[in-house]
Amino acid sequence: MKVRVGVVGPEDSVHKMLEAGKDFQELELIPFIYERTEETEAIIRQNRDQIHQWFFSGQAPYYYALSKGIITEEEGSFTPLNGSSLLGTLLKAFMKEGKILNRLSLDTIQDEEIDKVKDSFSIHDLTIYTNPYQGYMPSADIIDFHKHLFETRQVDAAITCINSVYVALSEMEIPVFRVVPSELAVHRAYSFIKERAQSSAFRKAQLVMIGVEVIFPSPSAADYPISFKLKHQVLEFKRVLLDFVEEINGSIVEIGEGLYYIYSTRGEMDLFAKKRSIFSIIEECNVNSQLSIRIGIGYGLTVLEAEEHVRISLEHARAEKGPVVVITNEGKEVRKLTDSEEQVVFPLRSKGAEWEQLFKDAEISSSLAAKIQSLSHHYEQTELTSHELARWLKSTERNARRILGELERIGLARITGEESIGRGRPRKIYELQF
């Protein structure tokens, strides 16, 4: 399957970009021409379902689309204008005017690129007034920048990277020249787009396993013959679950009483997530069947890895009192999603020899410490008592005291004070020092 690339920009730029992309047989280049940068929004909204990647003629349309939230950084790219592009425009300007223009105004290109050109060709006597903005700037503001410098006789000509600015200044009879990307730079951008699209296709095809477990009314309910009322509830639950499986083009296997594994792909899950939250499945099951469920999701490069990760997710989900969604990705990073849409992320793997050495003889695991560190960031709290840690970990206070004591022993926490709790012994206050 060819990668469909939407090439967006003014007519002359788009034609050059199409010409430069002829060698890339894997790419189907589809032109989208505009006269004003602001037309980018309508172009993308009307054609987003047909395009895999967007390739913009420059910084302005790319960042304009980003600012409007109609693309992500992974969906679009542009060719940055560098020193070689600027040098070519300067030579063209000097030849057309028949003299060296010592004073110029320039937009978009960053100061470090200008310094490289000046250093490489020893043209430090050239005075360039710059407007190296980041992201997107309205064309009217850029036009005013050049117009003011020319009318106050500070510059002899303007150099712009924006087509609408070039057209406007030309109509004002201000000497103006336009910088366009070099063919080599465009080639490099196409190579990047091809690699990104291939990576995206692989990622979308990545396997995902979803474990759905019913939280039965009592701990022993799953071990004995269930009542007819509960059977009807389970049937309603299965109906909702089948609708979900159909929506993500998956398949479902019943592992045990109340436990189901669903197989699908990351691409299908990403598509589902654009419509609604995965937590909505929990709410829908509860409304239709009056049963609570927990969901564990595992991503992996292999079936075995995905299954291992879904088991990890379910283990973390079972530690929670109520409905929850826990996701473990291929990097063994665990993310917990609650009904308030709050997310807590913590890694299962701890990187670094120093960290591993720290836990070599410790009575707690490095993954538990990483989880506490993540929770500390989530709650924006570095000082806590055993009571607060027990609440974070959904464990007993006795266990929390043991964990804090061990963190203190290995140097990841220190006692900073005490908290009075009435007649009982005061609780120690620990400061986490990860």
Short mmCIF file of N, CA, C and O in Angstrom, two decimals, residues 29-127:
data_model
loop_
_atom_site.label_atom_id
_atom_site.label_comp_id
_atom_site.label_asym_id
_atom_site.label_seq_id
_atom_site.Cartn_x
_atom_site.Cartn_y
_atom_site.Cartn_z
N LEU A 29 1.82 11.33 -3.79
CA LEU A 29 1.82 12.75 -3.43
C LEU A 29 0.54 13.42 -3.95
O LEU A 29 0.27 13.40 -5.15
N ILE A 30 -0.21 14.02 -3.03
CA ILE A 30 -1.48 14.66 -3.39
C ILE A 30 -1.36 16.15 -3.09
O ILE A 30 -1.17 16.54 -1.93
N PRO A 31 -1.44 17.02 -4.12
CA PRO A 31 -1.23 18.46 -3.90
C PRO A 31 -2.46 19.15 -3.31
O PRO A 31 -3.60 18.87 -3.68
N PHE A 32 -2.20 20.08 -2.40
CA PHE A 32 -3.24 20.95 -1.83
C PHE A 32 -2.67 22.37 -1.84
O PHE A 32 -1.75 22.69 -1.07
N ILE A 33 -3.19 23.20 -2.72
CA ILE A 33 -2.64 24.54 -2.94
C ILE A 33 -3.49 25.60 -2.24
O ILE A 33 -4.73 25.54 -2.29
N TYR A 34 -2.84 26.55 -1.58
CA TYR A 34 -3.55 27.66 -0.96
C TYR A 34 -2.90 28.98 -1.34
O TYR A 34 -1.76 29.01 -1.84
N GLU A 35 -3.63 30.05 -1.11
CA GLU A 35 -3.07 31.40 -1.31
C GLU A 35 -2.68 32.04 0.01
O GLU A 35 -1.76 32.84 0.08
N ARG A 36 -3.42 31.66 1.08
CA ARG A 36 -3.14 32.18 2.43
C ARG A 36 -2.92 31.01 3.38
O ARG A 36 -3.58 29.96 3.28
N THR A 37 -1.99 31.21 4.32
CA THR A 37 -1.66 30.15 5.28
C THR A 37 -2.89 29.66 6.03
O THR A 37 -3.04 28.46 6.30
N GLU A 38 -3.80 30.58 6.35
CA GLU A 38 -4.97 30.24 7.15
C GLU A 38 -5.92 29.25 6.46
O GLU A 38 -6.76 28.63 7.10
N GLU A 39 -5.75 29.07 5.13
CA GLU A 39 -6.58 28.10 4.40
C GLU A 39 -6.20 26.66 4.74
O GLU A 39 -6.92 25.72 4.41
N THR A 40 -5.06 26.49 5.40
CA THR A 40 -4.58 25.15 5.77
C THR A 40 -5.61 24.40 6.60
O THR A 40 -5.80 23.19 6.43
N GLU A 41 -6.28 25.11 7.51
CA GLU A 41 -7.23 24.44 8.41
C GLU A 41 -8.35 23.75 7.62
O GLU A 41 -8.65 22.57 7.86
N ALA A 42 -8.95 24.44 6.69
CA ALA A 42 -10.05 23.86 5.90
C ALA A 42 -9.55 22.70 5.05
O ALA A 42 -10.23 21.68 4.91
N ILE A 43 -8.35 22.83 4.49
CA ILE A 43 -7.79 21.77 3.65
C ILE A 43 -7.65 20.48 4.45
O ILE A 43 -8.05 19.39 3.99
N ILE A 44 -7.11 20.57 5.65
CA ILE A 44 -6.88 19.36 6.46
C ILE A 44 -8.19 18.78 6.95
O ILE A 44 -8.41 17.56 6.91
N ARG A 45 -9.08 19.62 7.42
CA ARG A 45 -10.37 19.12 7.95
C ARG A 45 -11.16 18.38 6.88
O ARG A 45 -11.82 17.38 7.16
N GLN A 46 -11.10 18.85 5.65
CA GLN A 46 -11.88 18.24 4.57
C GLN A 46 -11.23 16.98 3.99
O GLN A 46 -11.92 16.17 3.36
N ASN A 47 -9.93 16.80 4.23
CA ASN A 47 -9.22 15.69 3.58
C ASN A 47 -8.45 14.79 4.54
O ASN A 47 -7.72 13.90 4.08
N ARG A 48 -8.63 14.97 5.84
CA ARG A 48 -7.80 14.25 6.81
C ARG A 48 -7.99 12.74 6.72
O ARG A 48 -7.05 11.98 6.98
N ASP A 49 -9.16 12.25 6.33
CA ASP A 49 -9.40 10.81 6.27
C ASP A 49 -8.72 10.15 5.07
O ASP A 49 -8.62 8.93 5.02
N GLN A 50 -8.28 10.95 4.11
CA GLN A 50 -7.65 10.39 2.91
C GLN A 50 -6.13 10.37 2.99
O GLN A 50 -5.47 9.74 2.17
N ILE A 51 -5.57 11.09 3.97
CA ILE A 51 -4.13 11.33 4.00
C ILE A 51 -3.48 10.62 5.19
O ILE A 51 -3.99 10.66 6.31
N HIS A 52 -2.31 9.98 4.93
CA HIS A 52 -1.55 9.36 6.01
C HIS A 52 -0.60 10.36 6.67
O HIS A 52 -0.42 10.35 7.89
N GLN A 53 0.07 11.19 5.85
CA GLN A 53 1.04 12.16 6.36
C GLN A 53 0.85 13.49 5.62
O GLN A 53 0.56 13.50 4.42
N TRP A 54 1.05 14.59 6.35
CA TRP A 54 0.98 15.92 5.75
C TRP A 54 2.38 16.50 5.64
O TRP A 54 3.15 16.48 6.60
N PHE A 55 2.70 17.04 4.45
CA PHE A 55 4.00 17.65 4.19
C PHE A 55 3.75 19.11 3.81
O PHE A 55 3.16 19.40 2.77
N PHE A 56 4.21 20.02 4.67
CA PHE A 56 3.94 21.45 4.49
C PHE A 56 5.13 22.15 3.83
O PHE A 56 6.29 21.76 4.02
N SER A 57 4.82 23.21 3.11
CA SER A 57 5.86 23.94 2.39
C SER A 57 6.79 24.70 3.32
O SER A 57 7.88 25.09 2.90
N GLY A 58 6.38 24.93 4.54
CA GLY A 58 7.23 25.67 5.45
C GLY A 58 6.73 25.65 6.88
O GLY A 58 5.75 24.98 7.22
N GLN A 59 7.42 26.43 7.68
CA GLN A 59 7.13 26.50 9.12
C GLN A 59 5.74 27.04 9.40
O GLN A 59 5.02 26.53 10.27
N ALA A 60 5.32 28.08 8.66
CA ALA A 60 4.06 28.76 8.96
C ALA A 60 2.84 27.84 8.88
O ALA A 60 2.07 27.73 9.85
N PRO A 61 2.60 27.15 7.75
CA PRO A 61 1.41 26.29 7.70
C PRO A 61 1.47 25.12 8.66
O PRO A 61 0.45 24.69 9.21
N TYR A 62 2.69 24.59 8.90
CA TYR A 62 2.84 23.46 9.83
C TYR A 62 2.42 23.86 11.23
O TYR A 62 1.59 23.20 11.87
N TYR A 63 2.99 24.95 11.73
CA TYR A 63 2.68 25.36 13.10
C TYR A 63 1.27 25.94 13.22
O TYR A 63 0.66 25.88 14.29
N TYR A 64 0.75 26.47 12.12
CA TYR A 64 -0.64 26.93 12.15
C TYR A 64 -1.57 25.74 12.36
O TYR A 64 -2.51 25.79 13.16
N ALA A 65 -1.31 24.64 11.63
CA ALA A 65 -2.13 23.42 11.78
C ALA A 65 -1.99 22.85 13.19
O ALA A 65 -2.97 22.40 13.79
N LEU A 66 -0.77 22.87 13.73
CA LEU A 66 -0.56 22.39 15.10
C LEU A 66 -1.33 23.24 16.11
O LEU A 66 -1.96 22.71 17.03
N SER A 67 -1.28 24.56 15.93
CA SER A 67 -1.94 25.47 16.88
C SER A 67 -3.45 25.29 16.87
O SER A 67 -4.11 25.52 17.88
N LYS A 68 -4.00 24.85 15.75
CA LYS A 68 -5.44 24.62 15.63
C LYS A 68 -5.84 23.24 16.13
O LYS A 68 -7.03 22.92 16.21
N GLY A 69 -4.84 22.41 16.44
CA GLY A 69 -5.13 21.07 16.95
C GLY A 69 -5.66 20.11 15.91
O GLY A 69 -6.28 19.10 16.24
N ILE A 70 -5.44 20.39 14.62
CA ILE A 70 -5.99 19.53 13.56
C ILE A 70 -4.99 18.47 13.12
O ILE A 70 -5.35 17.55 12.37
N ILE A 71 -3.74 18.57 13.55
CA ILE A 71 -2.75 17.50 13.34
C ILE A 71 -1.93 17.35 14.61
O ILE A 71 -1.92 18.24 15.46
N THR A 72 -1.24 16.23 14.72
CA THR A 72 -0.25 16.04 15.78
C THR A 72 1.13 16.16 15.16
O THR A 72 1.28 16.16 13.92
N GLU A 73 2.15 16.22 15.98
CA GLU A 73 3.52 16.31 15.48
C GLU A 73 3.88 15.08 14.65
O GLU A 73 4.73 15.15 13.76
N GLU A 74 3.25 13.93 14.95
CA GLU A 74 3.54 12.70 14.23
C GLU A 74 2.85 12.64 12.87
O GLU A 74 3.19 11.81 12.04
N GLU A 75 1.90 13.52 12.64
CA GLU A 75 1.13 13.47 11.39
C GLU A 75 1.62 14.45 10.33
O GLU A 75 1.18 14.38 9.19
N GLY A 76 2.51 15.36 10.70
CA GLY A 76 2.95 16.36 9.75
C GLY A 76 4.41 16.70 9.88
O GLY A 76 5.05 16.43 10.91
N SER A 77 4.97 17.30 8.84
CA SER A 77 6.36 17.74 8.86
C SER A 77 6.54 18.84 7.82
O SER A 77 5.67 19.07 6.98
N PHE A 78 7.67 19.51 7.88
CA PHE A 78 8.00 20.54 6.89
C PHE A 78 9.51 20.57 6.71
O PHE A 78 10.26 20.00 7.52
N THR A 79 9.95 21.22 5.65
CA THR A 79 11.38 21.33 5.38
C THR A 79 11.90 22.63 5.98
O THR A 79 11.53 23.71 5.51
N PRO A 80 12.72 22.56 7.02
CA PRO A 80 13.24 23.80 7.60
C PRO A 80 14.15 24.52 6.61
O PRO A 80 14.89 23.88 5.87
N LEU A 81 14.05 25.82 6.59
CA LEU A 81 14.90 26.62 5.70
C LEU A 81 16.25 26.83 6.36
O LEU A 81 16.34 27.32 7.48
N ASN A 82 17.31 26.44 5.65
CA ASN A 82 18.64 26.54 6.23
C ASN A 82 19.49 27.58 5.52
O ASN A 82 19.02 28.31 4.65
N GLY A 83 20.76 27.62 5.90
CA GLY A 83 21.66 28.64 5.37
C GLY A 83 21.87 28.56 3.87
O GLY A 83 21.99 29.59 3.19
N SER A 84 21.89 27.34 3.32
CA SER A 84 22.12 27.20 1.88
C SER A 84 20.96 27.78 1.08
O SER A 84 21.15 28.38 0.02
N SER A 85 19.73 27.62 1.60
CA SER A 85 18.57 28.21 0.92
C SER A 85 18.66 29.73 0.94
O SER A 85 18.35 30.41 -0.05
N LEU A 86 19.08 30.28 2.08
CA LEU A 86 19.22 31.73 2.21
C LEU A 86 20.30 32.26 1.27
O LEU A 86 20.11 33.29 0.60
N LEU A 87 21.43 31.54 1.18
CA LEU A 87 22.53 31.98 0.33
C LEU A 87 22.09 32.06 -1.13
O LEU A 87 22.41 33.02 -1.84
N GLY A 88 21.35 31.06 -1.59
CA GLY A 88 20.86 31.06 -2.97
C GLY A 88 19.98 32.26 -3.25
O GLY A 88 20.06 32.88 -4.33
N THR A 89 19.14 32.63 -2.28
CA THR A 89 18.26 33.78 -2.46
C THR A 89 19.05 35.08 -2.48
O THR A 89 18.75 36.02 -3.24
N LEU A 90 20.09 35.18 -1.64
CA LEU A 90 20.94 36.38 -1.62
C LEU A 90 21.62 36.57 -2.97
O LEU A 90 21.67 37.69 -3.51
N LEU A 91 22.16 35.49 -3.54
CA LEU A 91 22.83 35.58 -4.84
C LEU A 91 21.85 36.03 -5.93
O LEU A 91 22.17 36.87 -6.78
N LYS A 92 20.63 35.48 -5.87
CA LYS A 92 19.60 35.86 -6.84
C LYS A 92 19.26 37.35 -6.70
O LYS A 92 19.12 38.07 -7.71
N ALA A 93 19.16 37.83 -5.46
CA ALA A 93 18.83 39.24 -5.21
C ALA A 93 19.94 40.16 -5.72
O ALA A 93 19.68 41.18 -6.37
N PHE A 94 21.21 39.79 -5.47
CA PHE A 94 22.33 40.62 -5.88
C PHE A 94 22.42 40.70 -7.41
O PHE A 94 22.70 41.75 -7.99
N MET A 95 22.15 39.56 -8.06
CA MET A 95 22.23 39.53 -9.53
C MET A 95 21.09 40.35 -10.15
O MET A 95 21.30 41.07 -11.13
N LYS A 96 19.90 40.26 -9.57
CA LYS A 96 18.77 41.00 -10.14
C LYS A 96 18.95 42.50 -9.96
O LYS A 96 18.62 43.29 -10.87
N GLU A 97 19.45 42.91 -8.79
CA GLU A 97 19.62 44.34 -8.52
C GLU A 97 20.91 44.89 -9.12
O GLU A 97 21.09 46.10 -9.20
N GLY A 98 21.81 44.01 -9.51
CA GLY A 98 23.08 44.44 -10.10
C GLY A 98 24.02 45.04 -9.10
O GLY A 98 24.97 45.75 -9.47
N LYS A 99 23.81 44.78 -7.83
CA LYS A 99 24.68 45.30 -6.78
C LYS A 99 24.48 44.47 -5.50
O LYS A 99 23.52 43.71 -5.39
N ILE A 100 25.40 44.63 -4.58
CA ILE A 100 25.27 43.94 -3.29
C ILE A 100 24.35 44.77 -2.38
O ILE A 100 24.60 45.97 -2.18
N LEU A 101 23.31 44.15 -1.88
CA LEU A 101 22.38 44.81 -0.96
C LEU A 101 22.91 44.61 0.46
O LEU A 101 22.91 43.49 0.98
N ASN A 102 23.39 45.68 1.05
CA ASN A 102 24.04 45.56 2.37
C ASN A 102 23.06 45.53 3.54
O ASN A 102 23.41 45.10 4.62
N ARG A 103 21.84 46.02 3.31
CA ARG A 103 20.87 46.09 4.42
C ARG A 103 19.58 45.38 4.02
O ARG A 103 18.92 45.77 3.05
N LEU A 104 19.25 44.33 4.77
CA LEU A 104 18.11 43.50 4.42
C LEU A 104 17.26 43.19 5.65
O LEU A 104 17.76 43.15 6.77
N SER A 105 15.97 42.96 5.41
CA SER A 105 15.10 42.43 6.48
C SER A 105 14.76 40.99 6.12
O SER A 105 14.57 40.66 4.95
N LEU A 106 14.71 40.14 7.13
CA LEU A 106 14.52 38.71 6.90
C LEU A 106 13.60 38.12 7.97
O LEU A 106 13.76 38.40 9.16
N ASP A 107 12.64 37.29 7.55
CA ASP A 107 11.76 36.65 8.52
C ASP A 107 12.00 35.13 8.56
O ASP A 107 12.65 34.57 7.68
N THR A 108 11.48 34.51 9.57
CA THR A 108 11.38 33.05 9.74
C THR A 108 12.70 32.35 10.05
O THR A 108 12.79 31.59 11.02
N ILE A 109 13.72 32.53 9.24
CA ILE A 109 14.98 31.79 9.42
C ILE A 109 15.63 32.20 10.74
O ILE A 109 15.71 33.38 11.08
N GLN A 110 16.12 31.19 11.47
CA GLN A 110 16.69 31.42 12.79
C GLN A 110 18.07 32.08 12.71
O GLN A 110 18.80 31.93 11.72
N ASP A 111 18.42 32.83 13.77
CA ASP A 111 19.67 33.60 13.79
C ASP A 111 20.91 32.72 13.60
O ASP A 111 21.87 33.13 12.95
N GLU A 112 20.88 31.48 14.17
CA GLU A 112 22.07 30.64 14.06
C GLU A 112 22.35 30.25 12.61
O GLU A 112 23.52 30.09 12.22
N GLU A 113 21.30 30.09 11.80
CA GLU A 113 21.50 29.78 10.39
C GLU A 113 22.12 30.96 9.65
O GLU A 113 22.97 30.79 8.77
N ILE A 114 21.68 32.16 10.01
CA ILE A 114 22.25 33.38 9.39
C ILE A 114 23.72 33.52 9.75
O ILE A 114 24.57 33.84 8.91
N ASP A 115 24.05 33.24 11.02
CA ASP A 115 25.45 33.33 11.46
C ASP A 115 26.33 32.33 10.73
O ASP A 115 27.49 32.62 10.41
N LYS A 116 25.79 31.14 10.43
CA LYS A 116 26.56 30.12 9.71
C LYS A 116 26.92 30.63 8.32
O LYS A 116 28.06 30.45 7.84
N VAL A 117 25.94 31.25 7.64
CA VAL A 117 26.19 31.78 6.28
C VAL A 117 27.24 32.89 6.33
O VAL A 117 28.17 32.92 5.51
N LYS A 118 27.10 33.79 7.31
CA LYS A 118 28.06 34.90 7.42
C LYS A 118 29.47 34.39 7.70
O LYS A 118 30.45 34.87 7.12
N ASP A 119 29.58 33.36 8.58
CA ASP A 119 30.90 32.82 8.92
C ASP A 119 31.50 32.06 7.74
O ASP A 119 32.71 32.18 7.47
N SER A 120 30.67 31.28 7.04
CA SER A 120 31.18 30.46 5.94
C SER A 120 31.67 31.27 4.76
O SER A 120 32.63 30.90 4.09
N PHE A 121 31.03 32.41 4.51
CA PHE A 121 31.35 33.19 3.31
C PHE A 121 31.89 34.59 3.64
O PHE A 121 31.97 35.44 2.75
N SER A 122 32.24 34.79 4.91
CA SER A 122 32.87 36.06 5.35
C SER A 122 32.10 37.28 4.87
O SER A 122 32.65 38.20 4.23
N ILE A 123 30.82 37.29 5.16
CA ILE A 123 29.98 38.44 4.77
C ILE A 123 29.39 39.10 6.04
O ILE A 123 28.21 39.38 6.12
N HIS A 124 30.29 39.32 7.01
CA HIS A 124 29.85 39.91 8.28
C HIS A 124 29.43 41.37 8.13
O HIS A 124 28.75 41.92 9.01
N ASP A 125 29.84 42.01 7.02
CA ASP A 125 29.46 43.40 6.82
C ASP A 125 28.00 43.54 6.41
O ASP A 125 27.45 44.65 6.40
N LEU A 126 27.38 42.42 6.08
CA LEU A 126 25.97 42.43 5.68
C LEU A 126 25.09 42.68 6.90
O LEU A 126 25.19 41.97 7.91
N THR A 127 24.24 43.68 6.84
CA THR A 127 23.32 43.99 7.95
C THR A 127 21.97 43.37 7.68
O THR A 127 21.32 43.69 6.67
#
